[in-house]
Amino acid sequence: GENVEQHPSTLSVQEGDSAVIKCTYSDSASNYFPWYKQELGKGPQLIIDIRSNVGEKKDQRIAVTLNKTAKHFSLHITETQPEDSAVYFCAASGTSYGKLTFGQGTILTVHP
Amino acid sequence: NAGVTQTPKFQVLKTGQSMTLQCAQDMNHEYMSWYRQDPGMGLRLIHYSVGAGITDQGEVPNGYNVSRSTTEDFPLRLLSAAPSQTSVYFCASRGPGTSGLGQFFGPGTRLTVL
């Protein structure tokens, strides 16, 4: 089955800096890669996603890049703000789009 | 539009007890799933359903049962609770086809098995 590795497990940045979280996946058949943000005591919330026919996608301060050859994808957050502090999860899915395999999560802390 | 709702929010069980975690969505989503979240392990898929009357196993199905009698509801049953089932459980749903790939998650149920 699919295996998703996520790094780093914790990330601490100053407000205004950029943050990058990286994930690798094992199944070359995976073609959908969402990113979720989870705040304390809440369920994960989809923040951005990318399909395998696209190399990069941006949404304001958030961007995701995908390298299908190397089987890795990354989340980029620019101009970080304290409210960006949360746990971020990457995930991958193949033809059965609902069967997501998640990475282990990254705790992002943005210091004012 | 309440989205995905889960009850209860918290539950404490003794080993061997049974219970049902409730999940409902009001978005007419075909696809629903259950995940468990454990520290350092992300979320792992327990069971999923692609529509009423259809269910299938995910990555960690042992000890759990599901049924899908309606589009709206997808309960998760623990038949005989074990301490290894102490976790936070999330229900999720998404729309049909590839246009609605993003899954909506409920607020979670924190379960402790003593």
mmCIF file of C-alpha atoms in Angstrom:
data_model
loop_
_atom_site.group_PDB
_atom_site.id
_atom_site.type_symbol
_atom_site.label_atom_id
_atom_site.label_comp_id
_atom_site.label_asym_id
_atom_site.label_seq_id
_atom_site.Cartn_x
_atom_site.Cartn_y
_atom_site.Cartn_z
ATOM 1 C CA GLY A 1 0.000 0.000 0.000
ATOM 2 C CA GLU A 2 0.834 3.665 -0.066
ATOM 3 C CA ASN A 3 3.316 5.091 2.446
ATOM 4 C CA VAL A 4 3.686 8.826 3.049
ATOM 5 C CA GLU A 5 6.630 10.293 4.935
ATOM 6 C CA GLN A 6 6.460 13.883 6.199
ATOM 7 C CA HIS A 7 9.267 16.145 7.405
ATOM 8 C CA PRO A 8 10.016 17.926 9.599
ATOM 9 C CA SER A 9 7.952 16.788 12.569
ATOM 10 C CA THR A 10 8.264 20.226 14.170
ATOM 11 C CA LEU A 11 8.995 23.601 12.599
ATOM 12 C CA SER A 12 9.484 26.888 14.388
ATOM 13 C CA VAL A 13 9.659 30.181 12.472
ATOM 14 C CA GLN A 14 9.461 33.885 13.145
ATOM 15 C CA GLU A 15 6.450 35.827 11.980
ATOM 16 C CA GLY A 16 6.953 36.919 8.383
ATOM 17 C CA ASP A 17 9.329 34.084 7.524
ATOM 18 C CA SER A 18 8.502 31.308 5.097
ATOM 19 C CA ALA A 19 7.781 27.717 6.120
ATOM 20 C CA VAL A 20 8.273 24.622 3.994
ATOM 21 C CA ILE A 21 6.984 21.136 4.773
ATOM 22 C CA LYS A 22 7.960 18.187 2.604
ATOM 23 C CA CYS A 23 6.346 14.817 1.926
ATOM 24 C CA THR A 24 7.349 11.787 -0.076
ATOM 25 C CA TYR A 25 5.071 9.013 -1.242
ATOM 26 C CA SER A 26 5.732 5.484 -2.386
ATOM 27 C CA ASP A 27 2.913 4.547 -4.769
ATOM 28 C CA SER A 28 3.462 5.920 -8.266
ATOM 29 C CA ALA A 29 -0.285 5.427 -8.928
ATOM 30 C CA SER A 30 -1.181 8.154 -6.405
ATOM 31 C CA ASN A 31 -2.584 11.171 -8.209
ATOM 32 C CA TYR A 32 -4.198 13.419 -5.623
ATOM 33 C CA PHE A 33 -2.299 15.220 -2.855
ATOM 34 C CA PRO A 34 -4.171 17.337 -0.294
ATOM 35 C CA TRP A 35 -2.821 19.310 2.641
ATOM 36 C CA TYR A 36 -4.745 19.691 5.871
ATOM 37 C CA LYS A 37 -4.419 22.106 8.778
ATOM 38 C CA GLN A 38 -5.506 20.944 12.196
ATOM 39 C CA GLU A 39 -5.971 23.354 15.066
ATOM 40 C CA LEU A 40 -6.078 22.173 18.639
ATOM 41 C CA GLY A 41 -9.235 20.240 19.450
ATOM 42 C CA LYS A 42 -10.589 20.414 15.909
ATOM 43 C CA GLY A 43 -10.808 18.175 12.879
ATOM 44 C CA PRO A 44 -8.414 18.577 9.928
ATOM 45 C CA GLN A 45 -9.355 21.271 7.433
ATOM 46 C CA LEU A 46 -8.384 21.120 3.773
ATOM 47 C CA ILE A 47 -6.221 24.128 2.874
ATOM 48 C CA ILE A 48 -4.929 23.268 -0.583
ATOM 49 C CA ASP A 49 -4.656 20.277 -2.882
ATOM 50 C CA ILE A 50 -3.007 19.317 -6.136
ATOM 51 C CA ARG A 51 -3.581 16.671 -8.751
ATOM 52 C CA SER A 52 -0.839 14.805 -10.538
ATOM 53 C CA ASN A 53 -1.347 16.627 -13.837
ATOM 54 C CA VAL A 54 -0.279 19.916 -12.222
ATOM 55 C CA GLY A 55 3.201 20.844 -10.971
ATOM 56 C CA GLU A 56 2.332 23.796 -8.765
ATOM 57 C CA LYS A 57 -0.717 25.469 -7.280
ATOM 58 C CA LYS A 58 -0.999 28.703 -5.303
ATOM 59 C CA ASP A 59 -3.667 30.189 -3.091
ATOM 60 C CA GLN A 60 -2.645 33.543 -1.603
ATOM 61 C CA ARG A 61 0.175 32.789 0.873
ATOM 62 C CA ILE A 62 0.029 29.034 0.409
ATOM 63 C CA ALA A 63 1.503 27.019 -2.438
ATOM 64 C CA VAL A 64 2.021 23.346 -3.131
ATOM 65 C CA THR A 65 4.547 21.847 -5.535
ATOM 66 C CA LEU A 66 4.606 18.313 -6.889
ATOM 67 C CA ASN A 67 7.473 16.360 -8.403
ATOM 68 C CA LYS A 68 5.996 13.150 -9.772
ATOM 69 C CA THR A 69 9.326 11.770 -10.929
ATOM 70 C CA ALA A 70 10.846 12.034 -7.469
ATOM 71 C CA LYS A 71 7.505 11.260 -5.782
ATOM 72 C CA HIS A 72 7.561 14.193 -3.442
ATOM 73 C CA PHE A 73 5.415 17.230 -2.818
ATOM 74 C CA SER A 74 5.819 20.270 -0.599
ATOM 75 C CA LEU A 75 3.757 22.908 1.155
ATOM 76 C CA HIS A 76 5.073 26.467 1.144
ATOM 77 C CA ILE A 77 3.658 29.141 3.426
ATOM 78 C CA THR A 78 4.962 32.662 2.892
ATOM 79 C CA GLU A 79 4.711 35.650 5.236
ATOM 80 C CA THR A 80 3.751 33.420 8.130
ATOM 81 C CA GLN A 81 1.452 34.735 10.834
ATOM 82 C CA PRO A 82 0.836 33.481 14.390
ATOM 83 C CA GLU A 83 -2.559 32.140 13.298
ATOM 84 C CA ASP A 84 -0.739 29.780 10.935
ATOM 85 C CA SER A 85 0.429 27.873 14.023
ATOM 86 C CA ALA A 86 -1.157 24.418 13.846
ATOM 87 C CA VAL A 87 -0.454 20.831 12.854
ATOM 88 C CA TYR A 88 -0.192 20.305 9.105
ATOM 89 C CA PHE A 89 -0.758 16.966 7.411
ATOM 90 C CA CYS A 90 -0.009 15.900 3.878
ATOM 91 C CA ALA A 91 -1.861 13.007 2.274
ATOM 92 C CA ALA A 92 -1.916 10.995 -0.918
ATOM 93 C CA SER A 93 -4.647 9.146 -2.737
ATOM 94 C CA GLY A 94 -4.863 6.975 -5.812
ATOM 95 C CA THR A 95 -7.773 6.002 -7.999
ATOM 96 C CA SER A 96 -10.004 5.421 -4.967
ATOM 97 C CA TYR A 97 -9.985 9.097 -4.194
ATOM 98 C CA GLY A 98 -11.426 8.852 -0.749
ATOM 99 C CA LYS A 99 -8.783 6.507 0.615
ATOM 100 C CA LEU A 100 -6.276 9.001 1.893
ATOM 101 C CA THR A 101 -2.922 7.958 3.334
ATOM 102 C CA PHE A 102 -1.632 10.631 5.685
ATOM 103 C CA GLY A 103 1.825 11.718 6.685
ATOM 104 C CA GLN A 104 2.740 11.873 10.361
ATOM 105 C CA GLY A 105 2.124 15.601 10.693
ATOM 106 C CA THR A 106 4.219 18.744 11.261
ATOM 107 C CA ILE A 107 3.718 21.004 14.242
ATOM 108 C CA LEU A 108 4.263 24.541 12.952
ATOM 109 C CA THR A 109 4.838 27.300 15.483
ATOM 110 C CA VAL A 110 5.000 30.916 14.313
ATOM 111 C CA HIS A 111 6.528 33.224 16.903
ATOM 112 C CA PRO A 112 5.331 36.852 16.942
ATOM 113 C CA ASN B 1 -25.660 23.523 6.839
ATOM 114 C CA ALA B 2 -24.019 21.784 9.784
ATOM 115 C CA GLY B 3 -21.432 19.893 7.687
ATOM 116 C CA VAL B 4 -20.117 16.740 9.376
ATOM 117 C CA THR B 5 -21.263 16.187 12.954
ATOM 118 C CA GLN B 6 -19.999 13.610 15.437
ATOM 119 C CA THR B 7 -21.294 12.469 18.791
ATOM 120 C CA PRO B 8 -20.224 12.104 21.507
ATOM 121 C CA LYS B 9 -17.262 14.497 21.807
ATOM 122 C CA PHE B 10 -15.721 12.481 24.651
ATOM 123 C CA GLN B 11 -16.245 8.924 25.854
ATOM 124 C CA VAL B 12 -14.647 6.692 28.471
ATOM 125 C CA LEU B 13 -15.178 2.948 28.223
ATOM 126 C CA LYS B 14 -14.042 -0.052 30.177
ATOM 127 C CA THR B 15 -12.325 -2.912 28.408
ATOM 128 C CA GLY B 16 -14.896 -5.183 26.813
ATOM 129 C CA GLN B 17 -17.683 -2.642 26.598
ATOM 130 C CA SER B 18 -19.299 -1.815 23.268
ATOM 131 C CA MET B 19 -20.418 1.494 21.878
ATOM 132 C CA THR B 20 -21.317 3.313 18.695
ATOM 133 C CA LEU B 21 -19.733 6.531 17.500
ATOM 134 C CA GLN B 22 -22.215 8.552 15.505
ATOM 135 C CA CYS B 23 -21.462 10.495 12.330
ATOM 136 C CA ALA B 24 -23.852 12.460 10.160
ATOM 137 C CA GLN B 25 -23.492 14.850 7.224
ATOM 138 C CA ASP B 26 -26.063 17.110 5.607
ATOM 139 C CA MET B 27 -24.223 17.788 2.332
ATOM 140 C CA ASN B 28 -25.659 14.784 0.459
ATOM 141 C CA HIS B 29 -22.143 13.381 0.111
ATOM 142 C CA GLU B 30 -21.819 9.866 -1.237
ATOM 143 C CA TYR B 31 -18.443 9.104 0.267
ATOM 144 C CA MET B 32 -17.937 8.815 4.015
ATOM 145 C CA SER B 33 -15.044 7.446 6.025
ATOM 146 C CA TRP B 34 -13.707 6.924 9.523
ATOM 147 C CA TYR B 35 -10.142 7.666 10.614
ATOM 148 C CA ARG B 36 -8.340 7.303 13.897
ATOM 149 C CA GLN B 37 -5.621 9.685 14.972
ATOM 150 C CA ASP B 38 -2.820 8.598 17.270
ATOM 151 C CA PRO B 39 0.203 10.670 18.334
ATOM 152 C CA GLY B 40 2.982 10.646 15.761
ATOM 153 C CA MET B 41 1.023 8.482 13.328
ATOM 154 C CA GLY B 42 -1.166 10.885 11.432
ATOM 155 C CA LEU B 43 -4.639 9.674 10.566
ATOM 156 C CA ARG B 44 -5.320 6.091 9.560
ATOM 157 C CA LEU B 45 -8.348 4.910 7.627
ATOM 158 C CA ILE B 46 -10.590 2.438 9.474
ATOM 159 C CA HIS B 47 -13.578 1.918 7.163
ATOM 160 C CA TYR B 48 -15.173 3.800 4.316
ATOM 161 C CA SER B 49 -18.367 3.843 2.289
ATOM 162 C CA VAL B 50 -18.954 4.952 -1.298
ATOM 163 C CA GLY B 51 -22.719 5.096 -0.867
ATOM 164 C CA ALA B 52 -25.678 3.742 1.064
ATOM 165 C CA GLY B 53 -25.413 -0.011 1.487
ATOM 166 C CA ILE B 54 -21.736 -0.166 0.468
ATOM 167 C CA THR B 55 -18.848 -0.325 2.921
ATOM 168 C CA ASP B 56 -15.250 -1.487 2.766
ATOM 169 C CA GLN B 57 -12.229 -1.844 4.999
ATOM 170 C CA GLY B 58 -9.426 0.627 5.292
ATOM 171 C CA GLU B 59 -5.961 0.272 6.770
ATOM 172 C CA VAL B 60 -6.908 -0.603 10.377
ATOM 173 C CA PRO B 61 -10.397 -2.213 10.400
ATOM 174 C CA ASN B 62 -9.964 -4.840 13.118
ATOM 175 C CA GLY B 63 -12.254 -4.360 16.108
ATOM 176 C CA TYR B 64 -14.607 -2.001 14.278
ATOM 177 C CA ASN B 65 -17.845 -2.456 12.344
ATOM 178 C CA VAL B 66 -19.709 -0.030 10.132
ATOM 179 C CA SER B 67 -22.971 0.111 8.217
ATOM 180 C CA ARG B 68 -24.462 2.676 5.854
ATOM 181 C CA SER B 69 -28.228 2.472 5.725
ATOM 182 C CA THR B 70 -28.719 6.104 4.681
ATOM 183 C CA THR B 71 -26.688 8.686 2.767
ATOM 184 C CA GLU B 72 -26.523 10.924 5.836
ATOM 185 C CA ASP B 73 -25.337 8.560 8.570
ATOM 186 C CA PHE B 74 -22.243 6.389 8.981
ATOM 187 C CA PRO B 75 -21.932 4.971 12.519
ATOM 188 C CA LEU B 76 -18.793 3.231 13.771
ATOM 189 C CA ARG B 77 -19.255 0.371 16.218
ATOM 190 C CA LEU B 78 -16.718 -0.913 18.700
ATOM 191 C CA LEU B 79 -17.800 -4.443 19.545
ATOM 192 C CA SER B 80 -15.515 -5.116 22.512
ATOM 193 C CA ALA B 81 -13.377 -2.118 23.391
ATOM 194 C CA ALA B 82 -9.663 -2.590 24.048
ATOM 195 C CA PRO B 83 -7.092 -0.109 25.440
ATOM 196 C CA SER B 84 -5.419 -0.102 21.991
ATOM 197 C CA GLN B 85 -8.547 1.619 20.671
ATOM 198 C CA THR B 86 -7.895 4.679 22.810
ATOM 199 C CA SER B 87 -7.654 7.378 20.166
ATOM 200 C CA VAL B 88 -9.337 10.346 18.562
ATOM 201 C CA TYR B 89 -11.806 9.304 15.880
ATOM 202 C CA PHE B 90 -12.700 11.468 12.915
ATOM 203 C CA CYS B 91 -15.469 11.022 10.416
ATOM 204 C CA ALA B 92 -15.138 12.589 6.966
ATOM 205 C CA SER B 93 -17.238 12.961 3.847
ATOM 206 C CA ARG B 94 -16.765 14.193 0.303
ATOM 207 C CA GLY B 95 -18.837 14.743 -2.795
ATOM 208 C CA PRO B 96 -19.102 12.483 -5.829
ATOM 209 C CA GLY B 97 -16.613 11.971 -8.614
ATOM 210 C CA THR B 98 -13.382 13.869 -8.919
ATOM 211 C CA SER B 99 -14.807 17.368 -8.679
ATOM 212 C CA GLY B 100 -15.225 17.153 -4.933
ATOM 213 C CA LEU B 101 -12.039 15.475 -3.861
ATOM 214 C CA GLY B 102 -11.559 17.511 -0.726
ATOM 215 C CA GLN B 103 -12.799 15.708 2.337
ATOM 216 C CA PHE B 104 -14.692 17.477 5.097
ATOM 217 C CA PHE B 105 -13.834 16.276 8.590
ATOM 218 C CA GLY B 106 -15.996 16.303 11.671
ATOM 219 C CA PRO B 107 -14.791 17.681 15.038
ATOM 220 C CA GLY B 108 -13.786 14.251 16.352
ATOM 221 C CA THR B 109 -14.611 11.936 19.240
ATOM 222 C CA ARG B 110 -11.952 11.413 21.907
ATOM 223 C CA LEU B 111 -12.241 7.852 23.201
ATOM 224 C CA THR B 112 -10.450 6.454 26.225
ATOM 225 C CA VAL B 113 -10.591 2.723 26.982
ATOM 226 C CA LEU B 114 -9.542 1.770 30.493
#
